[in-house]
Amino acid sequence: MSTRVILLTGPSGSGKTSLIRHVGARRLKLDDFYRDGDEPGMPLLDGTFSGAEGATRAEAMSDIDWDNPASWDADRAMAAILELCATGSTTVPVYSIRDNATVDYTTLDVDALPAYVAEGVFAAELIDRCREAGVLAEALVLQRPRLRTWWFRLRRDLAEHRKPLPVLLRRGLRLAREEPAKIAAWVAKGCRPVDRAECEAIISRYITADVQQTPADDAA
């Protein structure tokens, strides 16, 4: 069976990365496909877009809406998914959230495994395209209590110095308010809502055995 992709989304801070590490799955980090902060046409928090000159470093830190799919390059992410499924290897960007920019490139190999996980807050944007390409195994959205997600997100972002503290606090409160609507939107796009135990079990099943037919296939 050819390699297929498990799309995993969920609120920032919901534990997606640690779950994948615990299961031992190969991971395509979709957050590495963010656009550079100084590109023209970046979505801003006030509902407008940056002009032809792009945004300054300070503006990229405080004004760009990094939770808007327009801040992310879906075409490049999809190309990487298809190449991984077809060849088992692809070149991926290394994105620095602190610098709001791609800072390097690296090679990701999934060998001949039955499945790998493409993880990120914008994973649901690729469900239809992956299904149409015949490479979708599952689309999952990881859920846990909102307060825990807020706390773990803040701890991580502070530890990694992702953004200045006032920006992290404003964004964290906004994401916490928006979380139920975000999860509902991901489910509407085709994600199956799961808790941590369910998510681990589903991913483990795909990466350790050939699964001939899945709910994702049935929905096609």
Coordinates of C-alpha atoms in Angstrom, one line a residue:
M1 CA 0.0 0.0 0.0
S2 CA 1.3 3.5 -0.8
T3 CA 2.1 5.9 2.0
R4 CA -0.9 8.0 3.2
V5 CA -1.2 11.1 5.4
I6 CA -3.0 11.6 8.7
L7 CA -3.9 15.3 9.0
L8 CA -3.9 16.4 12.6
T9 CA -5.1 19.7 13.8
G10 CA -6.2 21.2 17.1
P11 CA -5.8 24.4 19.1
S12 CA -2.3 25.8 19.5
G13 CA -1.1 24.2 22.8
S14 CA -3.4 21.2 22.7
G15 CA -0.5 18.7 22.8
K16 CA -0.3 17.6 19.1
T17 CA 3.5 17.6 19.0
S18 CA 4.1 15.7 22.2
L19 CA 1.4 13.1 21.2
I20 CA 3.1 12.4 17.9
R21 CA 6.5 12.1 19.6
H22 CA 4.9 9.7 22.1
V23 CA 3.4 7.5 19.4
G24 CA 6.6 7.5 17.4
A25 CA 5.0 8.7 14.1
R26 CA 6.9 10.6 11.4
R27 CA 5.8 14.2 11.4
L28 CA 5.5 16.8 8.8
K29 CA 5.3 20.1 10.7
L30 CA 2.8 22.2 8.8
D31 CA 3.7 25.3 10.8
D32 CA 7.0 25.4 8.9
F33 CA 5.0 26.5 5.8
Y34 CA 4.1 29.9 7.3
R35 CA 4.8 32.8 4.9
D36 CA 7.6 35.2 5.8
G37 CA 6.3 38.2 7.9
D38 CA 7.7 40.8 5.4
E39 CA 5.9 39.4 2.4
P40 CA 3.2 41.6 0.8
G41 CA -0.4 40.8 1.4
M42 CA -0.1 39.3 4.9
P43 CA -3.4 39.3 6.8
L44 CA -3.5 41.8 9.7
L45 CA -5.4 41.7 12.9
D46 CA -7.5 44.7 11.9
G47 CA -8.9 42.7 8.9
T48 CA -6.8 44.4 6.3
F49 CA -3.6 43.1 4.5
S50 CA -0.1 44.4 4.4
G51 CA 0.9 46.5 1.4
A52 CA 3.4 45.9 -1.4
E53 CA 6.2 46.9 0.9
G54 CA 5.3 44.2 3.4
A55 CA 5.5 44.5 7.2
T56 CA 8.4 45.6 9.4
R57 CA 9.7 43.2 12.0
A58 CA 7.8 45.0 14.8
E59 CA 4.6 44.9 12.8
A60 CA 5.1 41.2 12.0
M61 CA 5.4 40.6 15.8
S62 CA 2.2 42.5 16.8
D63 CA 0.0 43.2 13.8
I64 CA -0.1 40.1 11.5
D65 CA -2.9 37.6 12.2
W66 CA -0.8 34.4 12.3
D67 CA -4.0 32.4 13.0
N68 CA -5.4 33.3 9.6
P69 CA -4.9 30.7 6.9
A70 CA -3.8 33.5 4.5
S71 CA -0.6 33.7 6.6
W72 CA 0.3 30.2 5.5
D73 CA 1.4 28.6 2.2
A74 CA -1.1 25.8 1.6
D75 CA 0.3 25.1 -1.9
R76 CA 3.8 24.4 -0.7
A77 CA 2.5 22.3 2.2
M78 CA 0.4 20.2 -0.2
A79 CA 3.3 19.7 -2.6
A80 CA 5.4 18.4 0.3
I81 CA 2.6 16.0 1.3
L82 CA 2.2 14.6 -2.2
E83 CA 6.0 14.2 -2.6
L84 CA 6.2 12.3 0.7
C85 CA 3.4 10.0 -0.3
A86 CA 4.9 9.4 -3.7
T87 CA 8.6 9.1 -2.9
G88 CA 9.0 8.9 0.9
S89 CA 11.1 12.0 1.0
T90 CA 10.9 15.8 0.5
T91 CA 12.7 19.0 1.3
V92 CA 10.9 21.1 3.9
P93 CA 11.5 24.7 5.2
V94 CA 12.6 25.3 8.8
Y95 CA 10.5 28.3 10.0
S96 CA 11.5 30.5 13.0
I97 CA 8.4 31.9 14.7
R98 CA 10.7 34.3 16.6
D99 CA 12.0 35.7 13.3
N100 CA 8.8 35.3 11.4
A101 CA 10.7 33.8 8.5
T102 CA 12.1 30.6 6.9
V103 CA 15.7 30.3 8.1
D104 CA 16.8 27.0 6.6
Y105 CA 15.7 23.9 4.7
T106 CA 16.0 20.2 5.6
T107 CA 15.1 16.8 4.3
L108 CA 12.2 14.8 5.8
D109 CA 12.0 11.0 5.1
V110 CA 9.1 8.8 5.9
D111 CA 10.6 5.8 4.0
A112 CA 8.0 3.2 3.1
L113 CA 5.8 3.6 6.2
P114 CA 2.1 3.1 5.7
A115 CA 1.3 6.6 7.1
Y116 CA 2.8 9.7 8.6
V117 CA 1.3 12.7 10.4
A118 CA 1.0 16.2 8.9
E119 CA 0.3 18.4 11.9
G120 CA -0.6 22.0 12.4
V121 CA -3.4 24.5 13.1
F122 CA -4.1 24.7 9.3
A123 CA -4.2 21.0 8.6
A124 CA -8.0 21.0 7.9
E125 CA -7.4 23.4 5.0
L126 CA -5.9 20.4 3.1
I127 CA -8.6 17.8 3.8
D128 CA -10.4 18.1 0.4
R129 CA -7.2 18.3 -1.6
C130 CA -5.7 15.2 0.1
R131 CA -8.9 13.3 -0.3
E132 CA -9.1 14.2 -4.0
A133 CA -5.5 13.1 -4.5
G134 CA -6.2 9.8 -2.8
V135 CA -3.6 10.2 -0.1
L136 CA -5.8 10.9 3.0
A137 CA -5.9 8.3 5.7
E138 CA -7.6 10.3 8.5
A139 CA -8.3 13.9 9.5
L140 CA -8.4 14.4 13.2
V141 CA -8.8 17.3 15.6
L142 CA -7.3 16.9 19.1
Q143 CA -9.3 18.3 22.0
R144 CA -8.6 18.8 25.7
P145 CA -10.0 21.2 28.3
R146 CA -9.7 24.8 27.2
L147 CA -7.9 26.0 30.4
R148 CA -5.2 23.4 30.1
T149 CA -4.7 24.3 26.4
W150 CA -4.3 28.0 27.3
W151 CA -1.8 27.2 30.1
F152 CA 0.3 24.8 28.2
R153 CA 0.4 27.2 25.2
L154 CA 1.5 30.1 27.3
R155 CA 4.3 28.0 29.0
R156 CA 5.6 26.8 25.7
D157 CA 5.5 30.2 24.0
L158 CA 7.3 31.8 26.9
A159 CA 9.9 29.0 27.1
E160 CA 10.6 29.3 23.3
H161 CA 10.6 33.2 23.4
R162 CA 8.2 33.1 20.4
K163 CA 6.8 36.6 20.8
P164 CA 6.9 39.4 23.4
L165 CA 4.8 38.7 26.5
P166 CA 2.0 41.3 25.8
V167 CA 1.5 39.7 22.4
L168 CA 1.4 36.2 23.8
L169 CA -1.1 37.2 26.5
R170 CA -3.4 39.0 24.0
R171 CA -3.2 36.2 21.5
G172 CA -3.7 33.5 24.2
L173 CA -6.9 35.1 25.5
R174 CA -8.2 35.6 22.0
L175 CA -7.5 32.0 21.0
A176 CA -9.2 30.7 24.2
R177 CA -12.3 32.7 23.4
E178 CA -12.3 31.4 19.8
E179 CA -11.5 27.8 20.6
P180 CA -15.0 26.3 20.5
A181 CA -15.9 27.9 17.2
K182 CA -12.5 26.9 15.7
I183 CA -13.1 23.2 16.7
A184 CA -16.6 23.3 15.2
A185 CA -15.2 24.7 12.0
W186 CA -12.5 22.0 11.8
V187 CA -15.2 19.3 12.3
A188 CA -17.3 20.9 9.6
K189 CA -14.4 20.7 7.2
G190 CA -14.2 16.9 7.9
C191 CA -12.1 16.4 11.0
R192 CA -13.0 13.7 13.5
P193 CA -12.9 15.1 17.1
V194 CA -10.8 12.9 19.4
D195 CA -9.2 13.1 22.8
R196 CA -5.6 12.2 23.4
A197 CA -6.1 8.5 24.0
E198 CA -8.3 8.1 20.9
C199 CA -5.8 10.1 18.8
E200 CA -2.9 8.0 19.9
A201 CA -4.8 4.7 19.2
I202 CA -5.8 5.8 15.7
I203 CA -2.3 7.0 14.7
S204 CA -0.7 3.9 16.1
R205 CA -3.1 1.7 14.0
Y206 CA -2.1 3.4 10.8
I207 CA 1.6 3.5 11.3
T208 CA 1.9 -0.1 12.4
A209 CA -0.4 -1.9 10.0
D210 CA -1.8 -1.7 6.5
V211 CA -5.4 -0.4 6.9
Q212 CA -7.3 -1.1 3.7
Q213 CA -10.3 1.2 4.2
T214 CA -10.9 4.1 6.5
P215 CA -13.6 6.6 7.4
A216 CA -11.7 9.1 5.3
D217 CA -12.1 6.7 2.3
D218 CA -15.8 6.2 3.0
A219 CA -16.4 10.0 3.0
A220 CA -14.9 10.4 -0.4

